[in-house]
Amino acid sequence: MADPQPLEPLVRMDIVKVTAEGPRMETDVVATEVPVTIMVDGLEIATLMGTPEHLDDLARGFLFTSGLMQRSGDFLGCEVDEAHWVVYARLGHKVEPSQLFRRTFTSGCGKGVMFSSPLELAGRSPLSAGFAIAGVRVQELANWFRRHSDLHHATGGVHTVALSVDGADPELIRDDVGRHNAADKVVGRALAMGVDLERTLLVTSGRISSEIVHKTRRAGIPVLVSLGAPTHQAVLLAHDLNLTLIGFARQNRFSIFAAPERIT
Amino acid sequence: MADPQPLEPLVRMDIVKVTAEGPRMETDVVATEVPVTIMVDGLEIATLMGTPEHLDDLARGFLFTSGLMQRSGDFLGCEVDEAHWVVYARLGHKVEPSQLFRRTFTSGCGKGVMFSSPLELAGRSPLSAGFAIAGVRVQELANWFRRHSDLHHATGGVHTVALSVDGADPELIRDDVGRHNAADKVVGRALAMGVDLERTLLVTSGRISSEIVHKTRRAGIPVLVSLGAPTHQAVLLAHDLNLTLIGFARQNRFSIFAAPERIT
C-alpha cells in the first residue's frame, strides 16, 4: 500500500456515488483496518486484522478469552508499538508454542481463532447461576445499544460490543472491524478495571457464532445478547455451557435461544 | 455437544420469544455451522467453521483463493467425508508445510486466513482492463441479489455470495455462515464449470474487508460488489490491485470506492 497507514478509526476517502441522477464525486467515511500482532516472550501469538485503537485491551482480552491466560493477574503489562501495530505482552507464565499449533479458523469476524480445547473450559468455575436480569432491561439495553453504536452507523463497516453490569446502561463500549476484536477489547478493559464479569451481559451488534459463545464463556460472562442471529452451533454450545443466549434483541422483543432461567 | 450433528443448512430449534405480550415458546430457524477440515496429502491445510454443504466447491475455491493452487487444473479431485466434514483434496503439486506457517487472521467472516504474500499476486496476470459493465446493471444486480438471498432472510445468520457473468443475473449463488466460505464456494464451482472469471462480478451481502479483496483478486475477478461497507484497508488494496470495488449497492444507487473505469 502506498499510503502511510492512518491511525484514526475512521478515514475520509474520495468515491464515485452513482444515483438516478448519474455519477458524482463525493467523500465517504470508511473504517480503518490494520494487522495487529500480539507477541508474548518473543513468540508471535496471532496477527489479527482490526481497528488500530485500544490495542492493550485487545491483547489482554484476546489472551484471556483464547485461553492463554486464566485470570486478570496473569497479565503483567504490555508495550504497544503504534507505528507497527505490535503489542508486546508480559504474562506471569510461559506460553508453549505447542498451544498455538492447532488453531481452528472460525466463521466469526475478527480473529476467528480458538486455541484451547473444550476440556479446558471444564476446569473453569461454573457460570453464575444466581445472576438474573429483567426482560424489560434486555429490551432497554437493545434500545440503548442502537442509539450508541455511532461508528457502526457512520460507516456500516464495524461491529460494536458493550458490557452491562447488573443490567445498567453500559459504560464500556468498543468498536472494531472485527466483532471478536471488539469483544476482546471490552473484556480486556473490564479485566483491567476489576469488573466482576459474573454479573455482566455482553451486548453485540454482530451475528453470534460458536466462537463468540466460547469467548463469552471463557470470560465468565453469563448472558450474551445480540441484535442479530445465532448459528445452530452457537445455540448448542450455549446450551451445553449453560450460557444465556439472546438474539434479535429489539426495543420491544427478543428471542432466548439458551438458558432462559436468567431472564425474569 | 450432545446432539448428533445435523447436515441440513437450516435447523429448527425451540426458543423463548419475549414480546410486549410476555414470553412464549416458539420454534425458530437457525443456520448450521460445523468445523470443516481441508486436507491435502495428509497435511491439514485449515479447519474452517462453515455451512455443511458444497464442501468440494469450498475446498477447490479455498485452495485457489488462498494461493495454494494456481489454476483450475491443479485440482485433481477430492473425497468428502460428510460424517466428519473432512475434505481430502488431491493437487497436481506438493504443498509445503512452510507455506502454512505464517497465517494472518483477518477481520472477515469465514476462514479469515491468508497464506501467501502480496508478492505472489504480482506474478498473476493483470486483471481484465477491457471488461466494463453498465451502472444500471449493477443496480439491477443489487436488486436481484436482495430478492434471491433466501437463507439470509430466513435466518439473518448467513452470508450470500453470487457470481454474475457479463452482468447477467447470476446462476451461481451460495450461502454460508462464513462470508469467505460463501465466496470460496462460488469460486470453486465456477472453476469446476470452466467459467471465464475475467468477465465476472462477485456480489456479496457482507462487509468488504481486505481479505475478500485479496480473494477476489486471486480469482481474477475484476469487479467486487457489496450491499455493505468496505474497510479502509480494503479500499487501499483494491486501488493497488486495480480491482473495481463497489459498496452500498441498492436498487437505485451505489458507491464506487476503487477503479471506477469499469463502470459505464
Coordinates of C-alpha atoms in Angstrom, one line a residue:
Chain A
M1 CA 0.0 0.0 0.0
A2 CA 1.4 3.4 -1.0
D3 CA -0.3 5.5 1.6
P4 CA 1.1 5.9 5.1
Q5 CA -1.2 3.9 7.4
P6 CA -3.7 6.1 9.3
L7 CA -4.2 5.6 13.0
E8 CA -7.7 7.1 13.1
P9 CA -10.5 4.6 13.3
L10 CA -12.3 6.4 10.5
V11 CA -10.9 7.8 7.3
R12 CA -12.4 10.0 4.6
M13 CA -12.0 8.8 1.1
D14 CA -12.9 10.0 -2.4
I15 CA -15.6 7.9 -4.0
V16 CA -17.9 8.0 -7.0
K17 CA -21.5 7.9 -6.0
V18 CA -24.0 6.7 -8.6
T19 CA -27.6 7.6 -8.2
A20 CA -30.6 8.1 -10.5
E21 CA -29.1 11.5 -11.3
G22 CA -25.9 9.8 -12.5
P23 CA -22.4 9.6 -11.1
R24 CA -20.8 12.3 -8.9
M25 CA -17.6 12.7 -6.9
E26 CA -18.1 12.6 -3.1
T27 CA -16.2 11.8 0.0
D28 CA -17.3 9.0 2.3
V29 CA -16.1 7.7 5.6
V30 CA -14.7 4.2 5.9
A31 CA -13.3 2.2 8.9
T32 CA -9.6 1.6 9.3
E33 CA -8.3 -1.9 9.4
V34 CA -4.6 -2.9 10.2
P35 CA -2.8 -6.1 11.0
V36 CA -2.2 -6.2 14.8
T37 CA 0.4 -8.7 16.1
I38 CA 0.3 -9.9 19.7
M39 CA 3.7 -11.1 21.0
V40 CA 4.5 -12.9 24.3
D41 CA 8.1 -13.5 25.2
G42 CA 9.3 -13.3 21.6
L43 CA 6.6 -15.7 20.5
E44 CA 4.1 -14.4 17.9
I45 CA 0.7 -15.4 19.3
A46 CA -1.5 -14.1 16.5
T47 CA -1.9 -11.4 13.9
L48 CA -5.4 -10.0 13.8
M49 CA -6.9 -7.6 11.4
G50 CA -8.5 -4.9 13.5
T51 CA -9.2 -1.3 14.3
P52 CA -6.0 0.4 15.5
E53 CA -7.1 1.6 18.9
H54 CA -7.2 0.2 22.4
L55 CA -4.6 -2.4 21.5
D56 CA -3.6 -3.0 25.1
D57 CA -7.2 -4.0 25.8
L58 CA -7.2 -6.2 22.7
A59 CA -4.1 -8.1 23.8
R60 CA -5.3 -8.6 27.4
G61 CA -8.8 -9.7 26.3
F62 CA -7.6 -11.9 23.5
L63 CA -5.1 -13.8 25.7
F64 CA -7.8 -14.3 28.3
T65 CA -10.7 -15.3 26.0
S66 CA -8.5 -17.6 23.9
G67 CA -7.4 -19.5 27.0
L68 CA -3.7 -18.5 27.1
M69 CA -4.1 -16.8 30.5
Q70 CA -6.5 -17.8 33.2
R71 CA -7.0 -14.7 35.3
S72 CA -6.5 -11.0 35.2
G73 CA -3.4 -11.1 37.3
D74 CA -1.6 -13.3 34.8
F75 CA -1.3 -10.2 32.6
L76 CA 1.8 -8.3 33.9
G77 CA 1.7 -5.5 31.3
C78 CA 2.4 -4.6 27.7
E79 CA 4.1 -2.2 25.4
V80 CA 2.3 -1.1 22.3
D81 CA 4.2 -0.2 19.2
E82 CA 1.6 2.0 17.5
A83 CA 3.8 2.6 14.4
H84 CA 3.8 -1.1 13.6
W85 CA 0.7 -2.3 15.5
V86 CA 2.6 -4.8 17.6
V87 CA 1.7 -5.4 21.2
Y88 CA 4.5 -6.9 23.4
A89 CA 2.7 -8.5 26.3
R90 CA 4.2 -10.0 29.5
L91 CA 2.5 -12.9 31.2
G92 CA 3.3 -14.4 34.6
H93 CA 3.8 -17.8 32.9
K94 CA 5.2 -19.3 29.8
V95 CA 3.2 -19.9 26.6
E96 CA 4.2 -23.1 25.0
P97 CA 4.4 -23.0 21.2
S98 CA 2.5 -26.3 21.1
Q99 CA -0.5 -24.4 22.5
L100 CA -0.6 -22.4 19.3
F101 CA -0.3 -25.2 16.9
R102 CA -3.8 -26.4 16.5
R103 CA -5.9 -23.4 15.5
T104 CA -9.5 -23.5 14.3
F105 CA -10.5 -20.8 11.9
T106 CA -14.0 -19.8 12.8
S107 CA -16.9 -18.3 10.9
G108 CA -16.8 -15.1 13.0
C109 CA -15.4 -11.8 12.2
G110 CA -12.2 -10.7 13.9
K111 CA -9.5 -13.1 14.8
G112 CA -11.6 -16.2 14.1
V113 CA -9.2 -18.4 16.0
M114 CA -9.5 -20.6 19.1
F115 CA -6.5 -22.1 20.8
S116 CA -7.7 -24.3 23.6
S117 CA -9.8 -27.3 23.8
P118 CA -13.3 -27.5 25.2
L119 CA -11.8 -29.6 28.0
E120 CA -10.0 -26.5 29.2
L121 CA -13.4 -25.0 29.8
A122 CA -14.5 -27.8 32.1
G123 CA -11.8 -26.7 34.5
R124 CA -13.3 -23.2 34.8
S125 CA -15.6 -22.3 37.7
P126 CA -19.3 -22.6 36.7
L127 CA -21.2 -19.7 35.3
S128 CA -23.1 -17.7 37.9
A129 CA -26.5 -19.4 38.3
G130 CA -27.9 -16.9 40.6
F131 CA -27.5 -13.9 38.3
A132 CA -30.8 -12.8 36.7
I133 CA -32.0 -9.8 34.7
A134 CA -35.5 -8.5 33.9
G135 CA -36.6 -9.0 30.3
V136 CA -37.6 -5.3 30.1
R137 CA -33.9 -4.4 30.8
V138 CA -32.8 -6.5 27.9
Q139 CA -35.1 -4.5 25.6
E140 CA -33.9 -1.2 27.1
L141 CA -30.3 -2.4 26.6
A142 CA -31.0 -3.2 22.9
N143 CA -32.5 0.2 22.5
W144 CA -29.6 1.9 24.3
F145 CA -27.2 -0.1 22.2
R146 CA -28.8 1.0 18.9
R147 CA -28.5 4.7 19.9
H148 CA -24.9 4.4 20.9
S149 CA -23.2 2.4 18.2
D150 CA -22.1 5.5 16.4
L151 CA -19.1 4.3 14.4
H152 CA -21.3 1.4 13.2
H153 CA -23.9 3.9 11.9
A154 CA -21.3 6.2 10.4
T155 CA -19.6 3.5 8.3
G156 CA -21.7 0.4 8.3
G157 CA -18.3 -1.3 8.5
V158 CA -17.6 -2.1 12.1
H159 CA -19.1 -4.1 14.9
T160 CA -19.9 -2.7 18.4
V161 CA -19.7 -4.6 21.7
A162 CA -20.8 -3.3 25.0
L163 CA -20.7 -4.6 28.6
S164 CA -23.6 -4.1 31.0
V165 CA -23.0 -4.6 34.7
D166 CA -26.2 -5.8 36.5
G167 CA -28.2 -4.6 33.5
A168 CA -27.2 -1.0 33.9
D169 CA -26.6 1.1 30.8
P170 CA -23.1 0.1 29.6
E171 CA -20.1 2.3 30.5
L172 CA -17.8 0.2 28.4
I173 CA -18.3 0.1 24.6
R174 CA -15.9 -0.7 21.8
D175 CA -16.0 -0.7 18.0
D176 CA -13.8 -2.8 15.7
V177 CA -13.9 -4.0 12.1
G178 CA -13.7 -7.5 13.8
R179 CA -16.5 -8.3 16.1
H180 CA -14.3 -10.7 18.1
N181 CA -11.8 -7.9 18.5
A182 CA -14.5 -5.6 19.8
A183 CA -15.5 -8.3 22.4
D184 CA -11.8 -8.9 23.4
K185 CA -11.3 -5.1 23.8
V186 CA -14.3 -4.9 26.1
V187 CA -13.3 -8.0 28.1
G188 CA -9.7 -6.7 28.3
R189 CA -10.7 -3.3 29.6
A190 CA -13.2 -4.9 32.1
L191 CA -10.4 -7.2 33.4
A192 CA -8.1 -4.1 33.9
M193 CA -10.9 -2.3 35.8
G194 CA -11.6 -5.3 38.0
V195 CA -15.2 -5.6 36.9
D196 CA -17.0 -8.7 38.3
L197 CA -17.7 -10.4 35.0
E198 CA -20.1 -12.9 36.6
R199 CA -22.7 -10.1 36.9
T200 CA -22.5 -8.8 33.4
L201 CA -24.1 -9.0 30.0
L202 CA -22.2 -8.8 26.7
V203 CA -24.2 -7.0 24.0
T204 CA -23.1 -7.3 20.4
S205 CA -24.2 -5.9 17.1
G206 CA -22.9 -9.0 15.2
R207 CA -24.2 -12.4 14.5
I208 CA -23.4 -15.0 17.1
S209 CA -21.1 -17.8 16.1
S210 CA -19.9 -20.6 18.3
E211 CA -16.6 -18.8 18.8
I212 CA -18.2 -15.7 20.4
V213 CA -20.0 -18.1 22.7
H214 CA -16.7 -19.7 23.6
K215 CA -15.2 -16.3 24.3
T216 CA -18.1 -15.2 26.4
R217 CA -17.9 -18.4 28.5
R218 CA -14.2 -18.1 28.9
A219 CA -14.6 -14.6 30.2
G220 CA -17.2 -15.9 32.8
I221 CA -20.0 -13.7 31.4
P222 CA -23.3 -15.4 31.9
V223 CA -25.5 -13.6 29.4
L224 CA -24.8 -12.9 25.7
V225 CA -27.2 -10.6 23.8
S226 CA -27.1 -10.0 20.0
L227 CA -29.1 -7.7 17.8
G228 CA -28.6 -10.4 15.1
A229 CA -28.9 -14.1 14.7
P230 CA -27.0 -17.0 16.3
T231 CA -25.8 -20.1 14.4
H232 CA -27.1 -23.5 15.3
Q233 CA -23.7 -24.5 16.7
A234 CA -23.6 -21.4 18.9
V235 CA -27.0 -22.4 20.3
L236 CA -25.9 -26.0 21.0
L237 CA -22.7 -24.7 22.7
A238 CA -24.6 -22.2 24.8
H239 CA -27.0 -24.9 25.9
D240 CA -24.0 -27.1 26.9
L241 CA -22.2 -24.3 28.7
N242 CA -25.4 -23.0 30.4
L243 CA -24.9 -19.6 28.9
T244 CA -27.9 -17.4 28.3
L245 CA -28.1 -16.6 24.6
I246 CA -30.4 -13.9 23.3
G247 CA -30.8 -13.0 19.7
F248 CA -32.8 -10.5 17.6
A249 CA -32.9 -8.1 20.6
R250 CA -35.1 -5.1 19.8
Q251 CA -36.8 -2.3 21.7
N252 CA -39.9 -4.4 22.1
R253 CA -38.9 -8.0 21.7
F254 CA -36.1 -10.6 21.8
S255 CA -35.6 -14.4 21.4
I256 CA -33.9 -16.6 24.1
F257 CA -32.1 -19.5 22.5
A258 CA -30.5 -21.0 25.6
A259 CA -30.7 -20.9 29.4
P260 CA -33.8 -18.7 29.7
E261 CA -33.8 -19.0 33.5
R262 CA -31.6 -15.9 33.9
I263 CA -34.3 -13.7 32.3
T264 CA -37.1 -12.8 34.6
Chain B
M1 CA -22.2 -31.2 22.1
A2 CA -24.7 -33.9 22.9
D3 CA -26.8 -33.8 19.8
P4 CA -25.8 -35.6 16.6
Q5 CA -24.7 -33.0 14.1
P6 CA -27.3 -32.1 11.5
L7 CA -26.3 -31.8 7.9
E8 CA -29.1 -29.5 6.9
P9 CA -28.1 -25.9 6.4
L10 CA -31.1 -24.8 8.4
V11 CA -32.3 -26.3 11.7
R12 CA -35.5 -25.7 13.7
M13 CA -34.9 -25.0 17.4
D14 CA -37.2 -24.3 20.4
I15 CA -36.8 -20.8 21.7
V16 CA -38.5 -18.4 24.1
K17 CA -39.7 -15.4 22.4
V18 CA -40.3 -12.3 24.6
T19 CA -42.6 -9.5 23.3
A20 CA -44.8 -6.9 24.8
E21 CA -47.4 -9.7 25.5
G22 CA -44.8 -11.5 27.5
P23 CA -42.7 -14.7 26.9
R24 CA -44.0 -17.7 24.8
M25 CA -42.4 -20.9 23.4
E26 CA -41.8 -20.9 19.7
T27 CA -39.6 -22.6 17.2
D28 CA -37.2 -20.6 15.1
V29 CA -34.8 -21.5 12.3
V30 CA -31.1 -21.1 12.7
A31 CA -28.1 -21.7 10.4
T32 CA -25.9 -24.8 10.9
E33 CA -22.2 -24.3 11.5
V34 CA -19.7 -27.1 11.6
P35 CA -15.9 -27.3 11.6
V36 CA -14.8 -28.3 8.0
T37 CA -11.2 -29.6 7.6
I38 CA -9.4 -29.4 4.3
M39 CA -6.6 -32.0 3.9
V40 CA -4.0 -32.3 1.1
D41 CA -1.6 -35.3 1.0
G42 CA -2.1 -35.9 4.7
L43 CA -1.4 -32.3 5.6
E44 CA -4.1 -30.4 7.4
I45 CA -4.5 -27.1 5.5
A46 CA -7.1 -25.4 7.5
T47 CA -10.2 -26.0 9.6
L48 CA -13.0 -23.6 8.8
M49 CA -16.3 -23.1 10.5
G50 CA -18.9 -23.2 7.8
T51 CA -22.2 -24.4 6.5
P52 CA -22.0 -28.2 5.7
E53 CA -22.9 -28.2 2.0
H54 CA -20.9 -27.9 -1.2
L55 CA -17.7 -28.9 0.6
D56 CA -16.0 -29.9 -2.6
D57 CA -16.5 -26.4 -4.0
L58 CA -15.3 -24.9 -0.7
A59 CA -12.1 -26.9 -0.9
R60 CA -11.4 -26.1 -4.5
G61 CA -12.2 -22.4 -4.1
F62 CA -10.3 -22.1 -0.8
L63 CA -7.1 -23.7 -2.2
F64 CA -7.3 -21.3 -5.2
T65 CA -8.1 -18.0 -3.5
S66 CA -5.6 -18.7 -0.7
G67 CA -2.9 -19.1 -3.2
L68 CA -2.2 -22.8 -2.6
M69 CA -3.1 -23.7 -6.2
Q70 CA -2.6 -21.5 -9.3
R71 CA -5.2 -22.8 -11.8
S72 CA -8.2 -24.9 -12.0
G73 CA -6.3 -27.9 -13.5
D74 CA -4.2 -28.1 -10.3
F75 CA -7.2 -29.6 -8.5
L76 CA -7.3 -33.3 -9.4
G77 CA -10.3 -34.2 -7.3
C78 CA -11.4 -34.8 -3.7
E79 CA -13.3 -37.1 -1.4
V80 CA -15.7 -35.6 1.1
D81 CA -16.3 -37.3 4.4
E82 CA -19.7 -35.8 5.2
A83 CA -19.9 -37.6 8.6
H84 CA -16.8 -35.8 9.8
W85 CA -16.8 -32.8 7.5
V86 CA -13.3 -33.5 6.1
V87 CA -12.4 -32.9 2.5
Y88 CA -9.4 -34.9 1.2
A89 CA -8.2 -33.0 -1.8
R90 CA -5.6 -34.0 -4.4
L91 CA -3.5 -31.4 -6.1
G92 CA -1.1 -31.8 -9.0
H93 CA 1.8 -30.5 -6.8
K94 CA 3.0 -30.6 -3.3
V95 CA 2.0 -28.1 -0.6
E96 CA 5.0 -27.3 1.6
P97 CA 4.2 -27.1 5.3
S98 CA 6.2 -23.9 5.4
Q99 CA 3.5 -22.3 3.2
L100 CA 1.1 -22.8 6.0
F101 CA 3.2 -21.4 8.8
R102 CA 2.6 -17.7 8.6
R103 CA -1.1 -17.1 8.7
T104 CA -2.8 -13.8 9.2
F105 CA -6.2 -13.9 11.0
T106 CA -8.4 -11.4 9.3
S107 CA -11.4 -9.4 10.3
G108 CA -13.6 -11.2 7.8
C109 CA -16.1 -13.9 8.5
G110 CA -15.3 -17.4 7.3
K111 CA -11.8 -18.7 7.3
G112 CA -10.2 -15.4 8.0
V113 CA -6.8 -16.6 6.9
M114 CA -4.4 -15.7 4.2
F115 CA -1.4 -17.9 3.3
S116 CA 0.5 -16.3 0.6
S117 CA 2.3 -13.0 0.3
P118 CA 1.2 -10.0 -1.8
L119 CA 4.3 -10.7 -3.9
E120 CA 2.6 -13.8 -5.1
L121 CA -0.1 -11.6 -6.6
A122 CA 2.4 -9.7 -8.7
G123 CA 3.1 -12.9 -10.6
R124 CA -0.5 -13.2 -11.6
S125 CA -1.8 -12.0 -15.0
P126 CA -3.3 -8.5 -14.7
L127 CA -7.0 -8.0 -14.1
S128 CA -9.0 -7.6 -17.3
A129 CA -8.8 -3.9 -18.1
G130 CA -11.2 -4.1 -21.1
F131 CA -14.1 -5.5 -19.1
A132 CA -16.9 -3.0 -18.4
I133 CA -20.4 -3.0 -17.1
A134 CA -23.3 -0.5 -17.1
G135 CA -24.1 1.2 -13.8
V136 CA -27.8 0.3 -14.3
R137 CA -26.8 -3.4 -14.4
V138 CA -25.1 -3.0 -11.0
Q139 CA -28.3 -1.6 -9.6
E140 CA -30.3 -4.4 -11.1
L141 CA -27.9 -7.0 -9.7
A142 CA -28.2 -5.5 -6.3
N143 CA -32.0 -5.7 -6.6
W144 CA -31.8 -9.3 -7.9
F145 CA -29.5 -10.2 -5.1
R146 CA -31.8 -8.9 -2.4
R147 CA -34.7 -11.0 -3.8
H148 CA -32.6 -14.2 -4.0
S149 CA -30.7 -14.3 -0.7
D150 CA -33.4 -16.5 0.8
L151 CA -31.3 -18.3 3.5
H152 CA -30.0 -14.9 4.6
H153 CA -33.6 -13.6 5.0
A154 CA -34.8 -16.8 6.8
T155 CA -32.1 -16.8 9.5
G156 CA -30.3 -13.5 9.5
G157 CA -27.3 -15.7 10.2
V158 CA -25.6 -16.4 6.9
H159 CA -23.9 -14.5 4.1
T160 CA -24.7 -14.9 0.4
V161 CA -22.3 -14.6 -2.5
A162 CA -23.3 -14.7 -6.2
L163 CA -21.3 -14.6 -9.4
S164 CA -22.6 -12.7 -12.4
V165 CA -21.1 -13.4 -15.9
D166 CA -21.0 -10.3 -18.1
G167 CA -23.6 -8.6 -15.8
A168 CA -26.3 -11.3 -16.4
D169 CA -28.5 -12.4 -13.5
P170 CA -26.3 -14.9 -11.5
E171 CA -26.7 -18.6 -12.0
L172 CA -24.3 -19.3 -9.2
I173 CA -25.2 -18.4 -5.7
R174 CA -24.1 -19.8 -2.3
D175 CA -24.9 -19.2 1.3
D176 CA -22.6 -19.9 4.3
V177 CA -22.3 -18.8 7.9
G178 CA -18.8 -17.5 6.8
R179 CA -18.9 -15.0 4.0
H180 CA -15.4 -16.0 2.9
N181 CA -16.6 -19.6 2.7
A182 CA -19.6 -18.5 0.5
A183 CA -17.1 -16.7 -1.8
D184 CA -14.8 -19.7 -2.0
K185 CA -17.8 -22.0 -2.8
V186 CA -18.8 -19.7 -5.7
V187 CA -15.3 -19.5 -7.0
G188 CA -14.7 -23.2 -6.6
R189 CA -17.9 -24.1 -8.5
A190 CA -17.0 -21.5 -11.2
L191 CA -13.6 -23.1 -11.6
A192 CA -15.2 -26.5 -12.0
M193 CA -17.6 -25.2 -14.6
G194 CA -14.8 -23.5 -16.6
V195 CA -16.3 -20.0 -16.2
D196 CA -14.1 -17.2 -17.5
L197 CA -13.7 -15.4 -14.3
E198 CA -12.2 -12.3 -16.0
R199 CA -15.7 -11.4 -17.2
T200 CA -17.5 -11.7 -13.9
L201 CA -18.7 -9.7 -10.9
L202 CA -18.7 -11.1 -7.4
V203 CA -21.7 -9.9 -5.4
T204 CA -21.7 -10.3 -1.6
S205 CA -24.1 -9.5 1.2
G206 CA -21.3 -8.9 3.7
R207 CA -18.9 -6.1 4.5
I208 CA -15.8 -6.0 2.5
S209 CA -12.5 -6.5 4.3
S210 CA -9.1 -6.6 2.7
E211 CA -9.1 -10.3 2.7
I212 CA -12.2 -10.6 0.5
V213 CA -10.4 -8.2 -1.9
H214 CA -7.4 -10.5 -1.9
K215 CA -9.6 -13.5 -2.6
T216 CA -11.4 -11.7 -5.5
R217 CA -8.1 -10.6 -7.0
R218 CA -6.6 -14.1 -6.7
A219 CA -9.6 -15.5 -8.5
G220 CA -9.0 -13.0 -11.3
I221 CA -12.5 -11.4 -10.9
P222 CA -12.3 -7.7 -11.9
V223 CA -15.4 -6.3 -10.0
L224 CA -16.5 -6.8 -6.4
V225 CA -19.9 -5.6 -5.4
S226 CA -21.2 -5.4 -1.8
L227 CA -24.5 -4.4 -0.3
G228 CA -22.5 -3.3 2.7
A229 CA -19.5 -1.2 3.5
P230 CA -15.8 -1.7 2.7
T231 CA -13.0 -1.1 5.2
H232 CA -10.3 1.5 4.5
Q233 CA -7.7 -1.3 4.0
A234 CA -9.9 -3.0 1.5
V235 CA -10.2 0.2 -0.5
L236 CA -6.5 0.9 -0.5
L237 CA -5.8 -2.7 -1.6
A238 CA -8.4 -2.5 -4.3
H239 CA -6.8 0.7 -5.6
D240 CA -3.4 -1.0 -5.6
L241 CA -4.7 -4.1 -7.4
N242 CA -6.9 -2.1 -9.9
L243 CA -10.0 -4.0 -8.7
T244 CA -13.3 -2.3 -9.1
L245 CA -14.8 -2.0 -5.6
I246 CA -18.5 -1.1 -5.1
G247 CA -20.2 -0.7 -1.8
F248 CA -23.7 0.1 -0.5
A249 CA -25.3 -1.3 -3.7
R250 CA -29.0 -0.7 -3.9
Q251 CA -31.8 -0.7 -6.4
N252 CA -31.2 3.0 -7.2
R253 CA -27.7 3.8 -6.1
F254 CA -24.2 2.5 -5.3
S255 CA -20.8 3.9 -4.4
I256 CA -17.6 3.1 -6.3
F257 CA -14.5 3.0 -4.0
A258 CA -11.9 2.0 -6.5
A259 CA -11.3 1.6 -10.3
P260 CA -14.5 3.3 -11.5
E261 CA -13.4 3.0 -15.1
R262 CA -15.1 -0.4 -15.4
I263 CA -18.5 1.1 -14.7
T264 CA -20.1 2.8 -17.7

